[in-house]
Each structure stands twice: as structure tokens, then as C-alpha cells.
Coordinates of C-alpha atoms in Angstrom, one line a residue:
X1 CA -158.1 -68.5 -106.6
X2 CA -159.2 -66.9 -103.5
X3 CA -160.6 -63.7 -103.2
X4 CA -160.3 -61.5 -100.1
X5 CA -161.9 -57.9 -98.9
X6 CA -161.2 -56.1 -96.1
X7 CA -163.6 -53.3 -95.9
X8 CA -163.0 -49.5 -94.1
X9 CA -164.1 -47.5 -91.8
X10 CA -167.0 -46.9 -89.9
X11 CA -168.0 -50.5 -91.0
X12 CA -168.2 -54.2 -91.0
X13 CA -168.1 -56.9 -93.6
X14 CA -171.8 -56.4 -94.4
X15 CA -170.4 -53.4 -96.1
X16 CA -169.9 -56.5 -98.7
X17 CA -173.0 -58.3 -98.3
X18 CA -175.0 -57.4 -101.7
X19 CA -171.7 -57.8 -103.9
X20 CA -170.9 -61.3 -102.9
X21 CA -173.8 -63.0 -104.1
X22 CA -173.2 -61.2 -107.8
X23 CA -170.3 -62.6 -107.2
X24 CA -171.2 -65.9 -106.3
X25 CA -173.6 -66.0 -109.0
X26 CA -170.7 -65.6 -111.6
X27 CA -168.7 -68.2 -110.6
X28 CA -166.8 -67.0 -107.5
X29 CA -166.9 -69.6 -105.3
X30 CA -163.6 -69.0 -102.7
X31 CA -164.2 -65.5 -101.1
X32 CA -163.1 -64.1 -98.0
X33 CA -163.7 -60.9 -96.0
X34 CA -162.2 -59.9 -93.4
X35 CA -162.5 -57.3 -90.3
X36 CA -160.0 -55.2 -89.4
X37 CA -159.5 -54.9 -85.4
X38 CA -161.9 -52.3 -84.1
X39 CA -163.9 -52.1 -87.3
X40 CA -165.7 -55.5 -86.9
X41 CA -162.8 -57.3 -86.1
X42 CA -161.4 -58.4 -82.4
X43 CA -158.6 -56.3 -80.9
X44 CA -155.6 -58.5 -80.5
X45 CA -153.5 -57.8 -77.4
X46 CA -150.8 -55.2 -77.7
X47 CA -152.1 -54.1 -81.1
X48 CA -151.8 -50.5 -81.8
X49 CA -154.5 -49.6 -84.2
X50 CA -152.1 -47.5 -86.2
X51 CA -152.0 -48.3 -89.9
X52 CA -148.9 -50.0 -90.3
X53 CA -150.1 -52.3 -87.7
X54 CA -153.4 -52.8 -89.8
X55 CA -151.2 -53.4 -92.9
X56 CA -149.1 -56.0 -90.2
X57 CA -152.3 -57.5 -89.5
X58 CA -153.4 -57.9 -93.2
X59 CA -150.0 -59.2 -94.1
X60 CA -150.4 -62.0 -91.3
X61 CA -154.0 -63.0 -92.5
X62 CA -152.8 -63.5 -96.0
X63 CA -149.5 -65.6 -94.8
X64 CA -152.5 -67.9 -93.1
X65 CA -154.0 -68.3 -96.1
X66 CA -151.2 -69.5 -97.7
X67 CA -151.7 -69.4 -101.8
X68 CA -151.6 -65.5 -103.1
X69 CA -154.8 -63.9 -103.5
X70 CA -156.9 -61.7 -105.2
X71 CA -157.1 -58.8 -103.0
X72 CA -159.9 -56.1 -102.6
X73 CA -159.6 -53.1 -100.1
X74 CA -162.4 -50.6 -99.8
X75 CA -162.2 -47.0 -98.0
X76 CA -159.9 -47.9 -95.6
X77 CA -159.5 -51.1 -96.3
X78 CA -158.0 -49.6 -99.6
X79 CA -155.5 -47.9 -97.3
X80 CA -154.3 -51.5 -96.4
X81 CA -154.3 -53.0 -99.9
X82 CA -152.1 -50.7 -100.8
X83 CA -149.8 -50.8 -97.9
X84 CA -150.0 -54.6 -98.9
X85 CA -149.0 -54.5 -102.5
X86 CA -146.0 -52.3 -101.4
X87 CA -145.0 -54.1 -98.8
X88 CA -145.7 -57.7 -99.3
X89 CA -146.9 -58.0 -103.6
X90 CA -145.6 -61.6 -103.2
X91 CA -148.8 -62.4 -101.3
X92 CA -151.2 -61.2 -104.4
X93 CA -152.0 -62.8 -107.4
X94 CA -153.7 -59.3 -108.3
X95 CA -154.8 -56.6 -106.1
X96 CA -158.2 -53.8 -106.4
X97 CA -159.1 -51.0 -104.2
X98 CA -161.2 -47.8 -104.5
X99 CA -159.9 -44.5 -102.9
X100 CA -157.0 -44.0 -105.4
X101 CA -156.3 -40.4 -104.4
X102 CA -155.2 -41.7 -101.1
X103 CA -151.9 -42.7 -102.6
X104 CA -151.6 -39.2 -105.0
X105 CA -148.9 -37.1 -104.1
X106 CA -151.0 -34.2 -103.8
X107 CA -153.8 -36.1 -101.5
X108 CA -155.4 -33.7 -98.5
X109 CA -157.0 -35.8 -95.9
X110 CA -161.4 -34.5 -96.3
X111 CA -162.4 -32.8 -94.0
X112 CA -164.0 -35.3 -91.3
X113 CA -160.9 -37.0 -91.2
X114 CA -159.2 -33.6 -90.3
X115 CA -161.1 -33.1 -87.4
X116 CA -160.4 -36.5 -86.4
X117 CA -156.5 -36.3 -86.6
X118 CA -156.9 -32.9 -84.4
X119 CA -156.7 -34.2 -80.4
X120 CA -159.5 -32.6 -78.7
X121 CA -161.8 -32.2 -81.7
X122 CA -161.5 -36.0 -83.1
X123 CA -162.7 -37.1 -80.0
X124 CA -166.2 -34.7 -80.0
X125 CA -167.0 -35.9 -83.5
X126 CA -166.4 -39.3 -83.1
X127 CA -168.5 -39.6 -79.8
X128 CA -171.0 -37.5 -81.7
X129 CA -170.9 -40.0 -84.9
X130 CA -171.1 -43.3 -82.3
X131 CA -174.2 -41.5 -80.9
X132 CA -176.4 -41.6 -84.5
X133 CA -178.6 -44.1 -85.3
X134 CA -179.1 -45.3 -88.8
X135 CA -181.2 -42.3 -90.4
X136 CA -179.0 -40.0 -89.0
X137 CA -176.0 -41.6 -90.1
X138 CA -177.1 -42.2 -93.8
X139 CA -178.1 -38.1 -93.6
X140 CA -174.4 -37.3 -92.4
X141 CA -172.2 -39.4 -94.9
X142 CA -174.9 -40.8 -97.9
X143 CA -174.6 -43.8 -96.4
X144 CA -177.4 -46.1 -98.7
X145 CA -180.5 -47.0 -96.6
X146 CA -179.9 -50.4 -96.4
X147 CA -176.5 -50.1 -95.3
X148 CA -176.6 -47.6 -92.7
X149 CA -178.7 -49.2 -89.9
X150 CA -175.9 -52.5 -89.6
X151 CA -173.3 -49.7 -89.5
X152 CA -174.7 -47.7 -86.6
X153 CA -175.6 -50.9 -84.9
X154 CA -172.2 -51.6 -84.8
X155 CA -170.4 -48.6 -84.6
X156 CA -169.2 -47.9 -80.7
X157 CA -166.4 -47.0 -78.5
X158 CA -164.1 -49.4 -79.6
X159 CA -164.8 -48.4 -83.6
X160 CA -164.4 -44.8 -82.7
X161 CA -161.1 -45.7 -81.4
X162 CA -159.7 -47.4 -83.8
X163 CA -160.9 -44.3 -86.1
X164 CA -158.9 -41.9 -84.3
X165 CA -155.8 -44.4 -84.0
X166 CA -155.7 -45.4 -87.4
X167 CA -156.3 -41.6 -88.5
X168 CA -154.1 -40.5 -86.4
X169 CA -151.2 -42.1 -88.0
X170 CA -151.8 -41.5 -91.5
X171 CA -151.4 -37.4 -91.4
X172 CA -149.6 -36.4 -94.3
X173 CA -146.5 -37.1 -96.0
X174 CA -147.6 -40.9 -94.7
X175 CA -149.7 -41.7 -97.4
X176 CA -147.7 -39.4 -99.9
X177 CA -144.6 -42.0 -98.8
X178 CA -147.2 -44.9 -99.3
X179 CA -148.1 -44.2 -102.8
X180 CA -143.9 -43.5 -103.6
X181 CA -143.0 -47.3 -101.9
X182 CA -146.1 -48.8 -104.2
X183 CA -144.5 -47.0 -107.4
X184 CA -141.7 -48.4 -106.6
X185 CA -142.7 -52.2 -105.3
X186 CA -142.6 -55.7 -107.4
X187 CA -146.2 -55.2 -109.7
X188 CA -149.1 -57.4 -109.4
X189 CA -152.1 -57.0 -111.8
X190 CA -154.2 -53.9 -110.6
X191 CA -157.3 -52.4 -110.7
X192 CA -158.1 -48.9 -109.6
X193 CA -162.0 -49.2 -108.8
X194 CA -163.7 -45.8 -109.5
X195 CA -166.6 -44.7 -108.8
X196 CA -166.9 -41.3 -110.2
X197 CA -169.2 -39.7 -107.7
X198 CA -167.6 -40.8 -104.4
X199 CA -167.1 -37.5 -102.4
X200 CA -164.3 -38.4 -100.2
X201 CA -161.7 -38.4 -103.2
X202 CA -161.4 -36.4 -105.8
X203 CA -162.0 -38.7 -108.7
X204 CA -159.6 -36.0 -111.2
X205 CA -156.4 -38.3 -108.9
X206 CA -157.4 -41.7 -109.9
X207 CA -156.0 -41.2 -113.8
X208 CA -152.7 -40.2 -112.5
X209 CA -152.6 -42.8 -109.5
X210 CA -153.6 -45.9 -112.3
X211 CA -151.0 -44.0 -114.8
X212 CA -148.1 -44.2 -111.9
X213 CA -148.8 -48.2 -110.9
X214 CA -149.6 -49.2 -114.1
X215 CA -153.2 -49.9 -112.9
X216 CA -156.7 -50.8 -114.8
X217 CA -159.8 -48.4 -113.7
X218 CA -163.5 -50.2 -113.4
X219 CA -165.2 -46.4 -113.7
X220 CA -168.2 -46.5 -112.3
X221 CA -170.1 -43.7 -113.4
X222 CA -172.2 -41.5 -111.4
X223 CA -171.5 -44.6 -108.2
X224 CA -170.9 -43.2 -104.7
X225 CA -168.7 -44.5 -102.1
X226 CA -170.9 -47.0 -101.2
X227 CA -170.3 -48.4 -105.0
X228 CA -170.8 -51.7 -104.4
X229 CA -174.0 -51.3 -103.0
X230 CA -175.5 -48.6 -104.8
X231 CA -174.7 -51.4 -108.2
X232 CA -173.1 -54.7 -107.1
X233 CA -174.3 -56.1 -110.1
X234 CA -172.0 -53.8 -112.4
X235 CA -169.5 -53.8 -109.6
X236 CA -168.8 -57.6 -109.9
X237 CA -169.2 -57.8 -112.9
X238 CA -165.9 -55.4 -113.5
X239 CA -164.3 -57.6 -110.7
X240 CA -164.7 -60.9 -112.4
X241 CA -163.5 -59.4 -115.5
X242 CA -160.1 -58.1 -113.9
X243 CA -159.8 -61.6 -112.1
X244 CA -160.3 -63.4 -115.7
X245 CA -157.5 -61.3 -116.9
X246 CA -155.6 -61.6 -114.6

């Protein structure tokens, strides 16, 4: 089977590069990651950065593809793999994604993404978060030290505006409506990935959220957003496990 990730936001697919050699190194051999446009990924023509048109894109990746997938969203890229498995669960053989309070019904956006959904105030911060440089960046948001450099090297103009497009159109009841349309879609096998430390979720929602979609939970303990590099080891580990299952 293949295995796909789409990562979130403000990065690129080196968010992934210390899990997929764990990976690789247990016998995963057909592995995919992909960039959404803006965050890595080219800008098609007419495309509206809003997150429907990210979960659009996503669907039209996997259609190429052909075969369902295993499929693995982080951050934002969790946004999509949930839009996904609602949408579309005919394209997944299984599905896995972090971030489970995104699709609680009680989910507030934190409190960076606030100011970014806020015209006028977005656009200070996210000229202000384009103008840091690795240290500062890792300072900000924990982002780990060897992460953080690749992700301020690539994050610009066009990243900060696909943050505030894609933010933009997720206030709430969006994502409230998201997680009511995945209760309610075709099931796949799932895996809530949960790292119990991440700040930007509270991890009290991802019981209820696995509970509701009949989801597993890989509970990394004392793991930050940044899970899979902070372990990758115990990360794909828990992966590989699922997929056997599965």
C-alpha cells in the first residue's frame, strides 16, 4: 500500500524528513508526501487557498494515484485528512492525523490563529512571523532546532498567504460542521495520533473525538507538536502498527 502525508502549516515536507527513514527502515517502502499550494507546494491558477479548495486539491492528488491509501495529515494537513475521510473515504484504505480537537464540537481556534482570521491584525503577524529567522522562530512556536531553520528558509509571502486564506475560511462552526459530516461519513480504519503535550490542542478533546469516529489513539506521551520529530522512532513505529492492522 501507499502511504501519503501532507503536512501543515508554516511548513514543508521536510516537516517529515526524520520519520520516513523509521519508516523505511521497517518495511515501508511506497510513501508519498505531498505540499499543499502555498505551503511548499505551487499555486495552481484560479486556486483559492481556502480549505475546501485544499481538501479539492487533496482529493485530486489521491484520484492520480489511483489505488486507496493510507493517509496521514499533520497540523493542517490533519485539517485536510479529515475533510478527506468525510468527503471522499473511498479514496483511503485507512486514514491518521494529529490535531483531533480540530473536529470537537467544542474546538476554539488558539490564539495565533485568532489574530490571523482578524483582517488588519493577521496581516501584521504574519509579515512579522515571515520576517524571523530560525532561532527566532523555534523561540515563538517550540519549533525543534533542527526543524526550524528549513521552515523559516521557506516561509515567505506566498506561505503567509495561504495562512491567512486557509485560516480565514475555517472560523467557526466550519470545523464544528467538519467533524459532524466525518461522524457521519462511510468509516475507514483510523488513528487519532496524540501527542499529549502539543499546545495547539487541548489533548482532554482527542478521547471524545476517537470515541465519536470510532478511531485508535497512538498517545505519545509528554511529545509536542512537532511529534514526529521530537521521536520518529516511536512515531513510526505506532504507524506501522496501525497500517498492519489495518
Amino acid at each position: 500500500m501507499t502511504a501519503v502525508f501532507v503536512h501543515g502549516n508554516p511548513e514543508t515536507s521536510f516537516v517529515w524528513s526524520e520519520l520516513v527513514p523509521e519508516l523505511e527502515q521497517r518495511g515501508v517502502e511506497d510513501i508519498v508526501l505531498l505540499s499543499p499550494p502555498g505551503f511548499g507546494g505551487a499555486v495552481p491558477d484560479g486556486f483559492d487557498g481556502t480549505r475546501l479548495a485544499h481538501r479539492d486539491w487533496l482529493i485530486g492528488q489521491l484520484e492520480n494515484l489511483g489505488d486507496p491509501v493510507d493517509l496521514v495529515g499533520h497540523d493542517w494537513g490533519a485539517g485536510h485528512v479529515y475533510a478527506v475521510a468525510a468527503e471522499r473515504p473511498d479514496l483511503l484504505r485507512s486514514w491518521a492525523a494529529d490535531c483531533a480537537g480540530l473536529v470537537h464540537p467544542d474546538y476554539e481556534w488558539h490564539p495565533a490563529a485568532a489574530v490571523w482570521q482578524t483582517e488588519g491584525d493577521g496581516e501584521e503577524s504574519v509579515k512579522g512571523i515571515v520576517a524571523l529567522d530560525g532561532d527566532e522562530l523555534g523561540a515563538a512556536f517550540g519549533v525543534p532546532p533542527r526543524l526550524a531553520p528549513t521552515m523559516a528558509e521557506h516561509l515567505d509571502d506566498t506561505m503567509g498567504d495561504a495562512i491567512l486564506k486557509v485560516y480565514r475560511s475555517a472560523t467557526q462552526p466550519a470545523m464544528r460542521q467538519l467533524g459532524d459530516q466525518l461522524a457521519q461519513a462511510d468509516r475507514r480504519p483510523a488513528l487519532l495520533i496524540h501527542p499529549t503535550a502539543d499546545p495547539f490542542v487541548p489533548p482532554e478533546m482527542t478521547p471524545p473525538v476517537a470515541a465519536r469516529m470510532d478511531a485508535e489513539i497512538l498517545a505519545l506521551d509528554g511529545l509536542g507538536h512537532w511529534w514526529m520529530f521530537e521521536d520518529p522512532a516511536q512515531a513510526a513505529a505506532g504507524l506501522v502498527d496501525f497500517w498492519a492492522r489495518a
